[in-house]
């Protein structure tokens, strides 16, 4: 028997006052079971990214392009995890499937803003690494504080400018299907699929997806192609290893963020018969794993971050009077 209340949509209506969310398949009978893992993931993500933000903000020697972008990455990770938690915890803790349409659109806005922010920051970090390795002598002159500030503003305007129209477009569309979403949180493609065919905002939606999630990974992997070409020309194996290590954490973060998204896109485009639990799990991995793993990657792989965290954690020695 369906756990949702009956919701019958007429052939062509405006947006209903509520959306219905689904939980993790197989766990709807015991919603409180997965409250603990969700809370643990969120608290560890907040702790890890908060530590990165704290270390970079307090240490003037880390006020450099690479760490400025890492700071923005941690902001996007905390924001993304926080935007997802209200509906996830509502489903897990109390089995709340109905969410007001206004709250759903607000969550959708912030989820996609922070997702595009993360994608934009990963692209900026790839550019930073490509310039540092391919043009080391010109690097300080190319990435000045003024240029970094402009990149930060461009990322902000890109995130807000692309997604600010979406809630208003969706709120004014006609809907031909019951407003039951296929995830535990509100996502733009999910809501847009419920609209009547021929909605003109679908063109704008496609533009948003291609201009961010389609273009960014292509540019990132192009940057790494340039980096790989330079690394092949380095004389010794030790030099290649040392240069490659500076990119290891970032490349891991890129793969962690984009691979589940690419797999989901391929599954949808090719109509691969994947069980719904696997599809839902991939979505959770795409949104929840990067905020949890990124601080660990950068703390382990980046010596300066690791050393400063350990230094802050060490108890201060108090001298004794002789």
PDB file of C-alpha atoms in Angstrom:
ATOM      1  CA  UNK A   1       0.000   0.000   0.000  1.00  0.00           C
ATOM      2  CA  UNK A   2       1.339   3.475  -0.816  1.00  0.00           C
ATOM      3  CA  UNK A   3       2.533   5.547   2.123  1.00  0.00           C
ATOM      4  CA  UNK A   4       1.518   8.755   0.345  1.00  0.00           C
ATOM      5  CA  UNK A   5      -1.893  10.352   0.568  1.00  0.00           C
ATOM      6  CA  UNK A   6      -3.898  10.203  -2.613  1.00  0.00           C
ATOM      7  CA  UNK A   7      -2.991  13.089  -4.885  1.00  0.00           C
ATOM      8  CA  UNK A   8      -4.804  13.292  -8.186  1.00  0.00           C
ATOM      9  CA  UNK A   9      -3.709  15.991 -10.574  1.00  0.00           C
ATOM     10  CA  UNK A  10      -6.104  17.338 -13.202  1.00  0.00           C
ATOM     11  CA  UNK A  11      -4.903  17.427 -16.759  1.00  0.00           C
ATOM     12  CA  UNK A  12      -3.611  20.994 -16.489  1.00  0.00           C
ATOM     13  CA  UNK A  13      -3.330  22.838 -13.160  1.00  0.00           C
ATOM     14  CA  UNK A  14      -1.188  25.358 -11.384  1.00  0.00           C
ATOM     15  CA  UNK A  15       1.283  24.200  -8.745  1.00  0.00           C
ATOM     16  CA  UNK A  16      -0.357  22.395  -5.800  1.00  0.00           C
ATOM     17  CA  UNK A  17       0.367  23.672  -2.270  1.00  0.00           C
ATOM     18  CA  UNK A  18       2.471  20.630  -1.358  1.00  0.00           C
ATOM     19  CA  UNK A  19       4.977  18.203  -2.863  1.00  0.00           C
ATOM     20  CA  UNK A  20       5.374  14.608  -1.737  1.00  0.00           C
ATOM     21  CA  UNK A  21       8.862  13.183  -1.210  1.00  0.00           C
ATOM     22  CA  UNK A  22      10.004   9.575  -1.148  1.00  0.00           C
ATOM     23  CA  UNK A  23      12.385   8.149   1.393  1.00  0.00           C
ATOM     24  CA  UNK A  24      15.198   5.675   0.956  1.00  0.00           C
ATOM     25  CA  UNK A  25      13.553   2.585  -0.605  1.00  0.00           C
ATOM     26  CA  UNK A  26      13.304  -0.220   1.919  1.00  0.00           C
ATOM     27  CA  UNK A  27      13.700   2.074   4.945  1.00  0.00           C
ATOM     28  CA  UNK A  28      10.276   3.744   4.942  1.00  0.00           C
ATOM     29  CA  UNK A  29       8.985   1.215   7.470  1.00  0.00           C
ATOM     30  CA  UNK A  30      11.753   2.096   9.943  1.00  0.00           C
ATOM     31  CA  UNK A  31      12.451   5.791   9.301  1.00  0.00           C
ATOM     32  CA  UNK A  32      14.254   6.445  12.597  1.00  0.00           C
ATOM     33  CA  UNK A  33      16.929   3.850  11.725  1.00  0.00           C
ATOM     34  CA  UNK A  34      18.713   6.123   9.275  1.00  0.00           C
ATOM     35  CA  UNK A  35      18.457   9.289  11.397  1.00  0.00           C
ATOM     36  CA  UNK A  36      21.727   8.402  13.159  1.00  0.00           C
ATOM     37  CA  UNK A  37      23.804   7.935   9.964  1.00  0.00           C
ATOM     38  CA  UNK A  38      22.396  11.167   8.500  1.00  0.00           C
ATOM     39  CA  UNK A  39      23.131  13.175  11.631  1.00  0.00           C
ATOM     40  CA  UNK A  40      26.595  11.646  11.865  1.00  0.00           C
ATOM     41  CA  UNK A  41      27.387  12.507   8.248  1.00  0.00           C
ATOM     42  CA  UNK A  42      26.142  16.068   8.703  1.00  0.00           C
ATOM     43  CA  UNK A  43      27.970  16.706  11.984  1.00  0.00           C
ATOM     44  CA  UNK A  44      31.233  15.260  10.652  1.00  0.00           C
ATOM     45  CA  UNK A  45      30.857  17.332   7.455  1.00  0.00           C
ATOM     46  CA  UNK A  46      30.249  20.489   9.492  1.00  0.00           C
ATOM     47  CA  UNK A  47      33.176  19.715  11.809  1.00  0.00           C
ATOM     48  CA  UNK A  48      35.599  18.926   8.977  1.00  0.00           C
ATOM     49  CA  UNK A  49      34.705  21.879   6.790  1.00  0.00           C
ATOM     50  CA  UNK A  50      34.446  24.180   9.795  1.00  0.00           C
ATOM     51  CA  UNK A  51      37.997  23.207  10.740  1.00  0.00           C
ATOM     52  CA  UNK A  52      39.253  24.012   7.223  1.00  0.00           C
ATOM     53  CA  UNK A  53      37.475  27.399   7.308  1.00  0.00           C
ATOM     54  CA  UNK A  54      38.872  28.144  10.778  1.00  0.00           C
ATOM     55  CA  UNK A  55      42.451  27.241   9.870  1.00  0.00           C
ATOM     56  CA  UNK A  56      42.472  29.272   6.635  1.00  0.00           C
ATOM     57  CA  UNK A  57      40.740  32.312   8.175  1.00  0.00           C
ATOM     58  CA  UNK A  58      43.118  32.534  11.150  1.00  0.00           C
ATOM     59  CA  UNK A  59      46.422  31.942   9.352  1.00  0.00           C
ATOM     60  CA  UNK A  60      47.617  34.882   7.209  1.00  0.00           C
ATOM     61  CA  UNK A  61      50.219  32.666   5.494  1.00  0.00           C
ATOM     62  CA  UNK A  62      47.331  30.699   3.930  1.00  0.00           C
ATOM     63  CA  UNK A  63      45.731  33.770   2.364  1.00  0.00           C
ATOM     64  CA  UNK A  64      46.771  32.646  -1.104  1.00  0.00           C
ATOM     65  CA  UNK A  65      44.786  31.675  -4.226  1.00  0.00           C
ATOM     66  CA  UNK A  66      44.807  27.911  -3.645  1.00  0.00           C
ATOM     67  CA  UNK A  67      43.568  28.276  -0.051  1.00  0.00           C
ATOM     68  CA  UNK A  68      41.040  30.963  -0.964  1.00  0.00           C
ATOM     69  CA  UNK A  69      39.443  28.475  -3.370  1.00  0.00           C
ATOM     70  CA  UNK A  70      39.630  25.749  -0.708  1.00  0.00           C
ATOM     71  CA  UNK A  71      37.834  28.143   1.660  1.00  0.00           C
ATOM     72  CA  UNK A  72      35.050  28.618  -0.916  1.00  0.00           C
ATOM     73  CA  UNK A  73      34.869  24.838  -1.462  1.00  0.00           C
ATOM     74  CA  UNK A  74      34.276  24.290   2.259  1.00  0.00           C
ATOM     75  CA  UNK A  75      31.585  27.001   2.269  1.00  0.00           C
ATOM     76  CA  UNK A  76      29.795  25.266  -0.618  1.00  0.00           C
ATOM     77  CA  UNK A  77      30.085  21.863   1.090  1.00  0.00           C
ATOM     78  CA  UNK A  78      28.605  23.127   4.366  1.00  0.00           C
ATOM     79  CA  UNK A  79      25.869  24.982   2.490  1.00  0.00           C
ATOM     80  CA  UNK A  80      24.948  21.950   0.372  1.00  0.00           C
ATOM     81  CA  UNK A  81      24.765  19.560   3.339  1.00  0.00           C
ATOM     82  CA  UNK A  82      22.722  22.096   5.346  1.00  0.00           C
ATOM     83  CA  UNK A  83      20.274  22.689   2.489  1.00  0.00           C
ATOM     84  CA  UNK A  84      19.570  18.954   2.186  1.00  0.00           C
ATOM     85  CA  UNK A  85      19.087  18.157   5.870  1.00  0.00           C
ATOM     86  CA  UNK A  86      15.573  19.563   6.608  1.00  0.00           C
ATOM     87  CA  UNK A  87      13.684  17.145   4.350  1.00  0.00           C
ATOM     88  CA  UNK A  88      16.116  14.252   4.893  1.00  0.00           C
ATOM     89  CA  UNK A  89      15.806  14.469   8.680  1.00  0.00           C
ATOM     90  CA  UNK A  90      12.057  15.078   8.445  1.00  0.00           C
ATOM     91  CA  UNK A  91      11.667  11.830   6.499  1.00  0.00           C
ATOM     92  CA  UNK A  92      14.116   9.869   8.625  1.00  0.00           C
ATOM     93  CA  UNK A  93      12.979  11.072  12.046  1.00  0.00           C
ATOM     94  CA  UNK A  94       9.229  11.569  11.628  1.00  0.00           C
ATOM     95  CA  UNK A  95       8.326  10.107   8.225  1.00  0.00           C
ATOM     96  CA  UNK A  96       7.173  13.522   6.946  1.00  0.00           C
ATOM     97  CA  UNK A  97       6.607  13.118   3.211  1.00  0.00           C
ATOM     98  CA  UNK A  98       4.614  16.288   2.500  1.00  0.00           C
ATOM     99  CA  UNK A  99       6.551  19.535   2.111  1.00  0.00           C
ATOM    100  CA  UNK A 100       5.016  22.946   1.316  1.00  0.00           C
ATOM    101  CA  UNK A 101       5.638  24.044  -2.263  1.00  0.00           C
ATOM    102  CA  UNK A 102       7.332  27.269  -1.122  1.00  0.00           C
ATOM    103  CA  UNK A 103       9.713  25.353   1.149  1.00  0.00           C
ATOM    104  CA  UNK A 104      10.402  22.857  -1.635  1.00  0.00           C
ATOM    105  CA  UNK A 105      11.286  25.612  -4.106  1.00  0.00           C
ATOM    106  CA  UNK A 106      13.501  27.286  -1.495  1.00  0.00           C
ATOM    107  CA  UNK A 107      15.369  24.038  -0.829  1.00  0.00           C
ATOM    108  CA  UNK A 108      15.728  23.430  -4.575  1.00  0.00           C
ATOM    109  CA  UNK A 109      17.209  26.917  -5.002  1.00  0.00           C
ATOM    110  CA  UNK A 110      19.864  26.490  -2.294  1.00  0.00           C
ATOM    111  CA  UNK A 111      20.744  22.904  -3.267  1.00  0.00           C
ATOM    112  CA  UNK A 112      21.440  23.951  -6.858  1.00  0.00           C
ATOM    113  CA  UNK A 113      23.164  27.216  -5.880  1.00  0.00           C
ATOM    114  CA  UNK A 114      25.656  25.378  -3.668  1.00  0.00           C
ATOM    115  CA  UNK A 115      26.055  22.572  -6.217  1.00  0.00           C
ATOM    116  CA  UNK A 116      26.947  25.052  -8.964  1.00  0.00           C
ATOM    117  CA  UNK A 117      29.163  26.921  -6.498  1.00  0.00           C
ATOM    118  CA  UNK A 118      31.075  23.700  -5.795  1.00  0.00           C
ATOM    119  CA  UNK A 119      31.393  22.974  -9.513  1.00  0.00           C
ATOM    120  CA  UNK A 120      32.604  26.542 -10.169  1.00  0.00           C
ATOM    121  CA  UNK A 121      35.145  26.377  -7.349  1.00  0.00           C
ATOM    122  CA  UNK A 122      36.486  23.040  -8.583  1.00  0.00           C
ATOM    123  CA  UNK A 123      36.935  24.648 -12.013  1.00  0.00           C
ATOM    124  CA  UNK A 124      38.749  27.631 -10.458  1.00  0.00           C
ATOM    125  CA  UNK A 125      41.003  25.257  -8.509  1.00  0.00           C
ATOM    126  CA  UNK A 126      41.823  23.361 -11.707  1.00  0.00           C
ATOM    127  CA  UNK A 127      42.752  26.665 -13.364  1.00  0.00           C
ATOM    128  CA  UNK A 128      44.916  27.551 -10.364  1.00  0.00           C
ATOM    129  CA  UNK A 129      46.794  24.225 -10.507  1.00  0.00           C
ATOM    130  CA  UNK A 130      47.204  24.427 -14.306  1.00  0.00           C
ATOM    131  CA  UNK A 131      48.749  27.901 -14.080  1.00  0.00           C
ATOM    132  CA  UNK A 132      50.970  26.931 -11.128  1.00  0.00           C
ATOM    133  CA  UNK A 133      52.389  23.900 -12.967  1.00  0.00           C
ATOM    134  CA  UNK A 134      52.293  25.041 -16.602  1.00  0.00           C
ATOM    135  CA  UNK A 135      53.314  28.690 -16.038  1.00  0.00           C
ATOM    136  CA  UNK A 136      55.145  28.742 -12.684  1.00  0.00           C
ATOM    137  CA  UNK A 137      57.124  31.908 -13.437  1.00  0.00           C
ATOM    138  CA  UNK A 138      54.036  33.881 -14.476  1.00  0.00           C
ATOM    139  CA  UNK A 139      51.737  32.431 -11.792  1.00  0.00           C
ATOM    140  CA  UNK A 140      52.145  35.273  -9.202  1.00  0.00           C
ATOM    141  CA  UNK A 141      51.475  37.913 -11.863  1.00  0.00           C
ATOM    142  CA  UNK A 142      48.464  36.105 -13.347  1.00  0.00           C
ATOM    143  CA  UNK A 143      46.600  35.254 -10.139  1.00  0.00           C
ATOM    144  CA  UNK A 144      46.859  38.500  -8.205  1.00  0.00           C
ATOM    145  CA  UNK A 145      44.548  39.387  -5.298  1.00  0.00           C
ATOM    146  CA  UNK A 146      42.503  41.546  -7.661  1.00  0.00           C
ATOM    147  CA  UNK A 147      42.033  38.656 -10.106  1.00  0.00           C
ATOM    148  CA  UNK A 148      41.114  36.283  -7.269  1.00  0.00           C
ATOM    149  CA  UNK A 149      38.496  38.743  -5.989  1.00  0.00           C
ATOM    150  CA  UNK A 150      36.980  38.985  -9.470  1.00  0.00           C
ATOM    151  CA  UNK A 151      36.872  35.179  -9.761  1.00  0.00           C
ATOM    152  CA  UNK A 152      35.076  35.003  -6.393  1.00  0.00           C
ATOM    153  CA  UNK A 153      32.523  37.593  -7.534  1.00  0.00           C
ATOM    154  CA  UNK A 154      32.041  35.777 -10.849  1.00  0.00           C
ATOM    155  CA  UNK A 155      31.325  32.533  -8.980  1.00  0.00           C
ATOM    156  CA  UNK A 156      28.767  34.314  -6.769  1.00  0.00           C
ATOM    157  CA  UNK A 157      26.981  35.994  -9.680  1.00  0.00           C
ATOM    158  CA  UNK A 158      27.012  32.752 -11.671  1.00  0.00           C
ATOM    159  CA  UNK A 159      25.381  30.752  -8.867  1.00  0.00           C
ATOM    160  CA  UNK A 160      22.724  33.328  -8.034  1.00  0.00           C
ATOM    161  CA  UNK A 161      22.133  34.589 -11.565  1.00  0.00           C
ATOM    162  CA  UNK A 162      21.558  31.142 -13.056  1.00  0.00           C
ATOM    163  CA  UNK A 163      19.182  29.899 -10.376  1.00  0.00           C
ATOM    164  CA  UNK A 164      17.300  32.935  -9.114  1.00  0.00           C
ATOM    165  CA  UNK A 165      14.710  32.752 -11.960  1.00  0.00           C
ATOM    166  CA  UNK A 166      14.030  29.018 -11.507  1.00  0.00           C
ATOM    167  CA  UNK A 167      11.699  29.102  -8.454  1.00  0.00           C
ATOM    168  CA  UNK A 168       9.586  31.816 -10.093  1.00  0.00           C
ATOM    169  CA  UNK A 169       9.447  29.943 -13.412  1.00  0.00           C
ATOM    170  CA  UNK A 170       8.423  26.693 -11.720  1.00  0.00           C
ATOM    171  CA  UNK A 171       5.837  28.398  -9.513  1.00  0.00           C
ATOM    172  CA  UNK A 172       4.060  29.776 -12.594  1.00  0.00           C
ATOM    173  CA  UNK A 173       4.145  26.646 -14.750  1.00  0.00           C
ATOM    174  CA  UNK A 174       1.189  24.327 -15.429  1.00  0.00           C
ATOM    175  CA  UNK A 175       1.447  20.790 -14.039  1.00  0.00           C
ATOM    176  CA  UNK A 176      -0.012  17.693 -15.672  1.00  0.00           C
ATOM    177  CA  UNK A 177       1.223  15.069 -13.179  1.00  0.00           C
ATOM    178  CA  UNK A 178       0.753  14.440  -9.459  1.00  0.00           C
ATOM    179  CA  UNK A 179       3.369  16.351  -7.470  1.00  0.00           C
ATOM    180  CA  UNK A 180       5.237  13.292  -6.184  1.00  0.00           C
ATOM    181  CA  UNK A 181       9.024  13.629  -6.377  1.00  0.00           C
ATOM    182  CA  UNK A 182      11.435  10.715  -6.735  1.00  0.00           C
ATOM    183  CA  UNK A 183      13.980  11.831  -4.119  1.00  0.00           C
ATOM    184  CA  UNK A 184      14.102  12.760  -0.444  1.00  0.00           C
ATOM    185  CA  UNK A 185      14.762  16.401  -1.316  1.00  0.00           C
ATOM    186  CA  UNK A 186      13.552  18.887  -3.909  1.00  0.00           C
ATOM    187  CA  UNK A 187      15.559  19.018  -7.137  1.00  0.00           C
ATOM    188  CA  UNK A 188      14.863  21.084 -10.234  1.00  0.00           C
ATOM    189  CA  UNK A 189      14.755  18.215 -12.796  1.00  0.00           C
ATOM    190  CA  UNK A 190      12.341  16.321 -10.548  1.00  0.00           C
ATOM    191  CA  UNK A 191       9.918  19.239 -10.332  1.00  0.00           C
ATOM    192  CA  UNK A 192      10.289  20.221 -14.006  1.00  0.00           C
ATOM    193  CA  UNK A 193       9.380  16.678 -15.151  1.00  0.00           C
ATOM    194  CA  UNK A 194       5.952  17.112 -13.540  1.00  0.00           C
ATOM    195  CA  UNK A 195       5.138  20.121 -15.724  1.00  0.00           C
ATOM    196  CA  UNK A 196       3.010  19.896 -18.829  1.00  0.00           C
ATOM    197  CA  UNK A 197       4.846  19.147 -22.091  1.00  0.00           C
ATOM    198  CA  UNK A 198       6.027  22.127 -24.079  1.00  0.00           C
ATOM    199  CA  UNK A 199       6.787  24.378 -21.114  1.00  0.00           C
ATOM    200  CA  UNK A 200       9.180  27.013 -22.439  1.00  0.00           C
ATOM    201  CA  UNK A 201      11.164  27.076 -19.199  1.00  0.00           C
ATOM    202  CA  UNK A 202      12.536  23.648 -20.136  1.00  0.00           C
ATOM    203  CA  UNK A 203      14.862  25.451 -22.578  1.00  0.00           C
ATOM    204  CA  UNK A 204      16.165  27.658 -19.780  1.00  0.00           C
ATOM    205  CA  UNK A 205      16.557  24.599 -17.534  1.00  0.00           C
ATOM    206  CA  UNK A 206      18.653  22.849 -20.185  1.00  0.00           C
ATOM    207  CA  UNK A 207      20.804  25.979 -20.532  1.00  0.00           C
ATOM    208  CA  UNK A 208      21.424  26.045 -16.757  1.00  0.00           C
ATOM    209  CA  UNK A 209      22.467  22.386 -16.685  1.00  0.00           C
ATOM    210  CA  UNK A 210      24.760  22.585 -19.719  1.00  0.00           C
ATOM    211  CA  UNK A 211      26.363  25.904 -18.756  1.00  0.00           C
ATOM    212  CA  UNK A 212      27.453  24.584 -15.362  1.00  0.00           C
ATOM    213  CA  UNK A 213      27.413  20.836 -14.866  1.00  0.00           C
ATOM    214  CA  UNK A 214      28.134  20.142 -18.539  1.00  0.00           C
ATOM    215  CA  UNK A 215      30.809  22.733 -19.262  1.00  0.00           C
ATOM    216  CA  UNK A 216      32.745  22.695 -15.986  1.00  0.00           C
ATOM    217  CA  UNK A 217      33.920  19.048 -16.011  1.00  0.00           C
ATOM    218  CA  UNK A 218      35.039  19.393 -19.635  1.00  0.00           C
ATOM    219  CA  UNK A 219      37.177  22.426 -18.764  1.00  0.00           C
ATOM    220  CA  UNK A 220      38.518  20.727 -15.637  1.00  0.00           C
ATOM    221  CA  UNK A 221      39.640  17.622 -17.521  1.00  0.00           C
ATOM    222  CA  UNK A 222      41.102  19.821 -20.262  1.00  0.00           C
ATOM    223  CA  UNK A 223      43.153  21.586 -17.564  1.00  0.00           C
ATOM    224  CA  UNK A 224      44.378  18.243 -16.286  1.00  0.00           C
ATOM    225  CA  UNK A 225      45.304  17.255 -19.823  1.00  0.00           C
ATOM    226  CA  UNK A 226      47.589  20.307 -19.943  1.00  0.00           C
ATOM    227  CA  UNK A 227      48.994  19.435 -16.520  1.00  0.00           C
ATOM    228  CA  UNK A 228      49.664  15.836 -17.569  1.00  0.00           C
ATOM    229  CA  UNK A 229      51.482  17.027 -20.669  1.00  0.00           C
ATOM    230  CA  UNK A 230      53.773  19.233 -18.567  1.00  0.00           C
ATOM    231  CA  UNK A 231      54.402  16.481 -16.023  1.00  0.00           C
ATOM    232  CA  UNK A 232      55.549  14.124 -18.782  1.00  0.00           C
ATOM    233  CA  UNK A 233      58.207  16.654 -19.733  1.00  0.00           C
ATOM    234  CA  UNK A 234      59.691  16.934 -16.251  1.00  0.00           C
ATOM    235  CA  UNK A 235      63.150  15.446 -15.911  1.00  0.00           C
ATOM    236  CA  UNK A 236      63.090  13.208 -12.861  1.00  0.00           C
ATOM    237  CA  UNK A 237      60.463  10.892 -11.455  1.00  0.00           C
ATOM    238  CA  UNK A 238      60.732  12.679  -8.105  1.00  0.00           C
ATOM    239  CA  UNK A 239      59.804  16.022  -9.707  1.00  0.00           C
ATOM    240  CA  UNK A 240      56.782  14.458 -11.426  1.00  0.00           C
ATOM    241  CA  UNK A 241      55.673  12.868  -8.155  1.00  0.00           C
ATOM    242  CA  UNK A 242      56.043  16.110  -6.211  1.00  0.00           C
ATOM    243  CA  UNK A 243      54.108  18.133  -8.821  1.00  0.00           C
ATOM    244  CA  UNK A 244      51.451  15.440  -9.107  1.00  0.00           C
ATOM    245  CA  UNK A 245      50.888  15.383  -5.352  1.00  0.00           C
ATOM    246  CA  UNK A 246      49.787  19.026  -5.416  1.00  0.00           C
ATOM    247  CA  UNK A 247      46.885  17.970  -7.669  1.00  0.00           C
ATOM    248  CA  UNK A 248      45.985  14.683  -5.973  1.00  0.00           C
ATOM    249  CA  UNK A 249      43.475  16.061  -3.463  1.00  0.00           C
ATOM    250  CA  UNK A 250      41.766  18.263  -6.044  1.00  0.00           C
ATOM    251  CA  UNK A 251      41.509  15.506  -8.651  1.00  0.00           C
ATOM    252  CA  UNK A 252      40.027  13.178  -6.002  1.00  0.00           C
ATOM    253  CA  UNK A 253      37.456  15.850  -5.092  1.00  0.00           C
ATOM    254  CA  UNK A 254      36.590  16.316  -8.783  1.00  0.00           C
ATOM    255  CA  UNK A 255      36.003  12.598  -9.328  1.00  0.00           C
ATOM    256  CA  UNK A 256      34.015  12.313  -6.095  1.00  0.00           C
ATOM    257  CA  UNK A 257      31.713  15.163  -7.119  1.00  0.00           C
ATOM    258  CA  UNK A 258      31.225  14.451 -10.840  1.00  0.00           C
ATOM    259  CA  UNK A 259      31.320  10.655 -11.208  1.00  0.00           C
ATOM    260  CA  UNK A 260      27.973   9.908  -9.461  1.00  0.00           C
ATOM    261  CA  UNK A 261      26.370  12.793 -11.392  1.00  0.00           C
ATOM    262  CA  UNK A 262      27.713  11.499 -14.726  1.00  0.00           C
ATOM    263  CA  UNK A 263      26.535   7.965 -13.908  1.00  0.00           C
ATOM    264  CA  UNK A 264      23.048   9.268 -13.038  1.00  0.00           C
ATOM    265  CA  UNK A 265      22.911  11.243 -16.300  1.00  0.00           C
ATOM    266  CA  UNK A 266      23.961   8.205 -18.331  1.00  0.00           C
ATOM    267  CA  UNK A 267      21.381   6.011 -16.585  1.00  0.00           C
ATOM    268  CA  UNK A 268      18.619   8.511 -17.365  1.00  0.00           C
ATOM    269  CA  UNK A 269      19.703   9.211 -20.955  1.00  0.00           C
ATOM    270  CA  UNK A 270      20.294   5.556 -21.903  1.00  0.00           C
ATOM    271  CA  UNK A 271      17.289   4.362 -19.868  1.00  0.00           C
ATOM    272  CA  UNK A 272      19.403   1.724 -18.130  1.00  0.00           C
ATOM    273  CA  UNK A 273      17.156  -0.528 -15.993  1.00  0.00           C
ATOM    274  CA  UNK A 274      18.757   0.279 -12.609  1.00  0.00           C
ATOM    275  CA  UNK A 275      16.815  -0.541  -9.407  1.00  0.00           C
ATOM    276  CA  UNK A 276      15.390   2.559  -7.726  1.00  0.00           C
ATOM    277  CA  UNK A 277      17.389   1.984  -4.479  1.00  0.00           C
ATOM    278  CA  UNK A 278      20.649   2.068  -6.481  1.00  0.00           C
ATOM    279  CA  UNK A 279      19.547   5.224  -8.307  1.00  0.00           C
ATOM    280  CA  UNK A 280      18.631   6.899  -5.007  1.00  0.00           C
ATOM    281  CA  UNK A 281      21.899   5.809  -3.392  1.00  0.00           C
ATOM    282  CA  UNK A 282      23.920   7.364  -6.233  1.00  0.00           C
ATOM    283  CA  UNK A 283      22.060  10.629  -5.666  1.00  0.00           C
ATOM    284  CA  UNK A 284      22.901  10.513  -1.951  1.00  0.00           C
ATOM    285  CA  UNK A 285      26.554   9.814  -2.772  1.00  0.00           C
ATOM    286  CA  UNK A 286      26.672  12.783  -5.169  1.00  0.00           C
ATOM    287  CA  UNK A 287      25.280  15.238  -2.627  1.00  0.00           C
ATOM    288  CA  UNK A 288      26.394  13.928   0.788  1.00  0.00           C
ATOM    289  CA  UNK A 289      29.777  12.282   0.267  1.00  0.00           C
ATOM    290  CA  UNK A 290      31.820  15.286  -1.013  1.00  0.00           C
ATOM    291  CA  UNK A 291      31.077  17.452   2.084  1.00  0.00           C
ATOM    292  CA  UNK A 292      32.157  14.528   4.257  1.00  0.00           C
ATOM    293  CA  UNK A 293      35.256  13.399   2.346  1.00  0.00           C
ATOM    294  CA  UNK A 294      36.694  16.674   0.992  1.00  0.00           C
ATOM    295  CA  UNK A 295      38.024  17.929   4.357  1.00  0.00           C
ATOM    296  CA  UNK A 296      39.728  14.562   4.901  1.00  0.00           C
ATOM    297  CA  UNK A 297      41.275  14.623   1.421  1.00  0.00           C
ATOM    298  CA  UNK A 298      42.690  18.114   1.828  1.00  0.00           C
ATOM    299  CA  UNK A 299      43.838  17.535   5.405  1.00  0.00           C
ATOM    300  CA  UNK A 300      45.740  14.391   4.408  1.00  0.00           C
ATOM    301  CA  UNK A 301      47.095  15.491   1.022  1.00  0.00           C
ATOM    302  CA  UNK A 302      47.970  19.148   1.737  1.00  0.00           C
ATOM    303  CA  UNK A 303      50.949  19.399   4.073  1.00  0.00           C
ATOM    304  CA  UNK A 304      50.325  23.009   5.128  1.00  0.00           C
ATOM    305  CA  UNK A 305      46.718  22.324   6.139  1.00  0.00           C
ATOM    306  CA  UNK A 306      47.684  19.141   7.968  1.00  0.00           C
ATOM    307  CA  UNK A 307      50.534  20.798   9.883  1.00  0.00           C
ATOM    308  CA  UNK A 308      48.402  23.737  10.987  1.00  0.00           C
ATOM    309  CA  UNK A 309      45.564  21.492  12.164  1.00  0.00           C
ATOM    310  CA  UNK A 310      48.008  19.420  14.215  1.00  0.00           C
ATOM    311  CA  UNK A 311      49.606  22.592  15.595  1.00  0.00           C
ATOM    312  CA  UNK A 312      46.221  23.942  16.701  1.00  0.00           C
ATOM    313  CA  UNK A 313      45.328  20.638  18.334  1.00  0.00           C
ATOM    314  CA  UNK A 314      48.547  20.413  20.332  1.00  0.00           C
ATOM    315  CA  UNK A 315      48.247  21.680  23.918  1.00  0.00           C
ATOM    316  CA  UNK A 316      50.202  24.849  24.537  1.00  0.00           C
ATOM    317  CA  UNK A 317      53.212  24.446  26.796  1.00  0.00           C
ATOM    318  CA  UNK A 318      53.199  26.693  29.829  1.00  0.00           C
ATOM    319  CA  UNK A 319      56.635  27.683  31.066  1.00  0.00           C
ATOM    320  CA  UNK A 320      57.409  27.286  34.761  1.00  0.00           C
ATOM    321  CA  UNK A 321      59.103  29.975  36.746  1.00  0.00           C
ATOM    322  CA  UNK A 322      62.568  28.999  37.883  1.00  0.00           C
TER     323      UNK A 322
END
